[in-house]
Tab-separated table of C-alpha atoms in Angstrom:
chain	number	residue	atom	x	y	z
A	489	MET	CA	22.919	-24.553	61.103
A	490	ARG	CA	19.937	-23.068	59.257
A	491	ASN	CA	19.783	-20.181	61.686
A	492	VAL	CA	23.458	-19.416	61.088
A	493	ILE	CA	22.882	-19.345	57.320
A	494	LYS	CA	19.874	-17.074	57.746
A	495	ILE	CA	21.844	-14.707	59.961
A	496	LEU	CA	24.758	-14.601	57.492
A	497	CYS	CA	22.454	-13.989	54.507
A	498	LEU	CA	20.564	-11.137	56.169
A	499	PRO	CA	23.259	-8.463	55.607
A	500	VAL	CA	23.583	-9.477	51.954
A	501	ILE	CA	19.836	-9.248	51.417
A	502	LEU	CA	19.643	-5.856	53.129
A	503	THR	CA	22.538	-4.514	51.062
A	504	CYS	CA	20.892	-5.644	47.829
A	505	ALA	CA	17.533	-4.204	48.844
A	506	THR	CA	19.162	-0.877	49.656
A	507	ALA	CA	20.987	-0.801	46.323
A	508	PHE	CA	17.796	-1.462	44.387
A	509	ALA	CA	15.835	1.088	46.382
A	510	THR	CA	18.407	3.828	45.773
A	511	ASP	CA	17.487	5.758	42.624
A	512	THR	CA	20.172	8.014	41.216
A	513	THR	CA	18.177	9.109	38.153
A	514	VAL	CA	18.164	12.866	37.696
A	515	VAL	CA	14.593	13.957	37.029
A	516	PRO	CA	14.185	17.075	34.873
A	517	ALA	CA	11.915	19.941	35.885
A	518	GLY	CA	9.050	18.390	33.876
A	519	GLY	CA	8.746	15.590	36.412
A	520	THR	CA	9.475	12.380	34.489
A	521	PRO	CA	12.929	11.150	33.487
A	522	PRO	CA	13.691	10.697	29.783
A	523	PRO	CA	13.632	7.079	28.558
A	524	GLN	CA	17.119	5.678	28.166
A	525	ASN	CA	18.666	2.460	26.997
A	526	ALA	CA	21.369	0.494	28.809
A	527	VAL	CA	24.211	2.753	27.670
A	528	GLY	CA	22.449	5.974	28.639
A	529	LYS	CA	21.577	7.317	25.194
A	530	ASN	CA	18.241	9.061	24.894
A	531	VAL	CA	15.879	6.795	22.977
A	532	ASP	CA	12.810	8.995	23.067
A	533	ASN	CA	11.089	8.693	19.698
A	534	SER	CA	7.777	10.256	20.698
A	535	GLY	CA	7.828	12.555	17.690
A	536	MET	CA	8.084	9.647	15.250
A	537	ASN	CA	5.420	7.730	17.144
A	538	ALA	CA	3.027	10.675	16.901
A	539	ARG	CA	3.743	10.953	13.168
A	540	ASP	CA	3.163	7.244	12.655
A	541	LYS	CA	-0.238	7.416	14.380
A	542	ASP	CA	-1.356	10.100	11.931
A	543	ASN	CA	-4.093	8.593	9.758
A	544	THR	CA	-3.126	10.733	6.762
A	545	ALA	CA	0.175	8.891	6.302
A	546	LEU	CA	-0.254	6.215	3.636
A	547	PRO	CA	-0.141	3.274	3.950
A	548	GLN	CA	0.149	2.017	7.510
A	549	ASN	CA	-0.331	-1.686	6.902
A	550	GLN	CA	0.569	-4.001	4.076
A	551	THR	CA	-2.334	-5.091	1.917
A	552	ASN	CA	-3.000	-8.783	1.429
A	553	VAL	CA	-3.393	-8.574	-2.347
A	554	LYS	CA	-1.287	-11.269	-4.022
A	555	SER	CA	0.393	-8.887	-6.489
A	556	ASP	CA	1.315	-6.498	-3.631
A	557	ARG	CA	2.819	-9.312	-1.574
A	558	LYS	CA	4.793	-10.539	-4.580
A	559	LEU	CA	6.204	-7.062	-5.284
A	560	LEU	CA	6.933	-6.580	-1.571
A	561	ALA	CA	8.936	-9.824	-1.525
A	562	ALA	CA	10.947	-8.724	-4.566
A	563	VAL	CA	11.698	-5.323	-3.018
A	564	ARG	CA	12.664	-6.871	0.334
A	565	ARG	CA	14.988	-9.382	-1.408
A	566	SER	CA	16.703	-6.554	-3.278
A	567	VAL	CA	17.272	-4.517	-0.128
A	568	VAL	CA	18.488	-7.457	1.955
A	569	HIS	CA	20.708	-8.717	-0.870
A	570	ASP	CA	22.853	-5.559	-0.658
A	571	LYS	CA	25.356	-6.467	2.070
A	572	THR	CA	26.822	-2.934	2.168
A	573	LEU	CA	23.683	-1.697	3.934
A	574	SER	CA	23.420	-1.621	7.733
A	575	THR	CA	21.184	-3.899	9.772
A	576	SER	CA	18.809	-0.960	10.273
A	577	ALA	CA	18.564	-0.520	6.513
A	578	HIS	CA	17.875	-4.215	6.000
A	579	ASN	CA	15.008	-3.929	8.484
A	580	VAL	CA	13.200	-0.852	7.188
A	581	LYS	CA	9.451	-1.128	6.855
A	582	ILE	CA	8.395	-1.683	3.259
A	583	MET	CA	4.751	-1.406	2.255
A	584	VAL	CA	3.293	-1.912	-1.208
A	585	ALA	CA	-0.114	-0.771	-2.418
A	586	GLY	CA	-0.616	-1.258	-6.136
A	587	ALA	CA	2.786	-0.487	-7.596
A	588	ALA	CA	3.505	2.255	-5.036
A	589	VAL	CA	6.181	1.435	-2.459
A	590	THR	CA	6.429	3.231	0.879
A	591	LEU	CA	9.674	3.053	2.875
A	592	ARG	CA	9.756	3.874	6.590
A	593	GLY	CA	12.183	3.464	9.446
A	594	PRO	CA	15.655	4.532	10.529
A	595	VAL	CA	18.833	4.298	8.453
A	596	LYS	CA	22.439	5.233	9.315
A	597	ASN	CA	22.906	8.199	7.012
A	598	ALA	CA	21.579	10.108	3.992
A	599	ASP	CA	23.699	8.026	1.593
A	600	GLU	CA	22.049	4.848	2.845
A	601	LYS	CA	18.610	6.438	2.474
A	602	ALA	CA	19.358	7.334	-1.150
A	603	LYS	CA	20.889	3.928	-1.845
A	604	ILE	CA	17.786	2.083	-0.617
A	605	GLU	CA	15.582	4.249	-2.834
A	606	ALA	CA	17.835	3.541	-5.828
A	607	ILE	CA	17.690	-0.209	-5.130
A	608	VAL	CA	13.892	-0.135	-4.920
A	609	LYS	CA	13.615	1.856	-8.183
A	610	GLN	CA	15.423	-0.960	-9.992
A	611	VAL	CA	12.861	-3.592	-8.957
A	612	GLU	CA	10.563	-4.483	-11.830
A	613	GLY	CA	6.968	-3.454	-11.168
A	614	VAL	CA	7.676	-0.461	-8.900
A	615	ALA	CA	5.837	2.584	-10.242
A	616	SER	CA	6.508	5.080	-7.443
A	617	ILE	CA	8.379	5.365	-4.142
A	618	ASP	CA	7.383	7.332	-1.054
A	619	ASN	CA	10.703	7.528	0.809
A	620	GLN	CA	9.886	8.324	4.448
A	621	LEU	CA	13.138	6.869	5.812
A	622	ASP	CA	14.602	8.696	8.819
A	623	VAL	CA	18.331	9.305	9.176
A	624	LYS	CA	19.469	8.350	12.686
A	625	ALA	CA	20.937	11.150	14.765
A	626	ASN	CA	24.372	10.168	16.056
């Protein structure tokens, strides 16, 4: 009985192995295929990654100063409290150094970018805003 099961499973296993081994990805002339997500959209953000590695961009990490953390929490609450903003907007990176707030990350459109900046300006204790938010390309 075991031999019969093994013989019947063999074609299924070979079919699966063949399907996995077959690669239908079109490789551009450069040699490597572009990264893609499950629905086939290009998700290559190499340009943003290179920018974010640049040491001249301030700041990269949140300080651990109590007053900075307190202001950060207030800014984050204000942004998340606005339910008209997209999930991307609710998850932007917010960094505080002194009373200077830096905003980074993708948002849906230019209106959302401006709205987040306006929300942050209203938070008590914010002296300046460096709005580095990126508008997603559709």
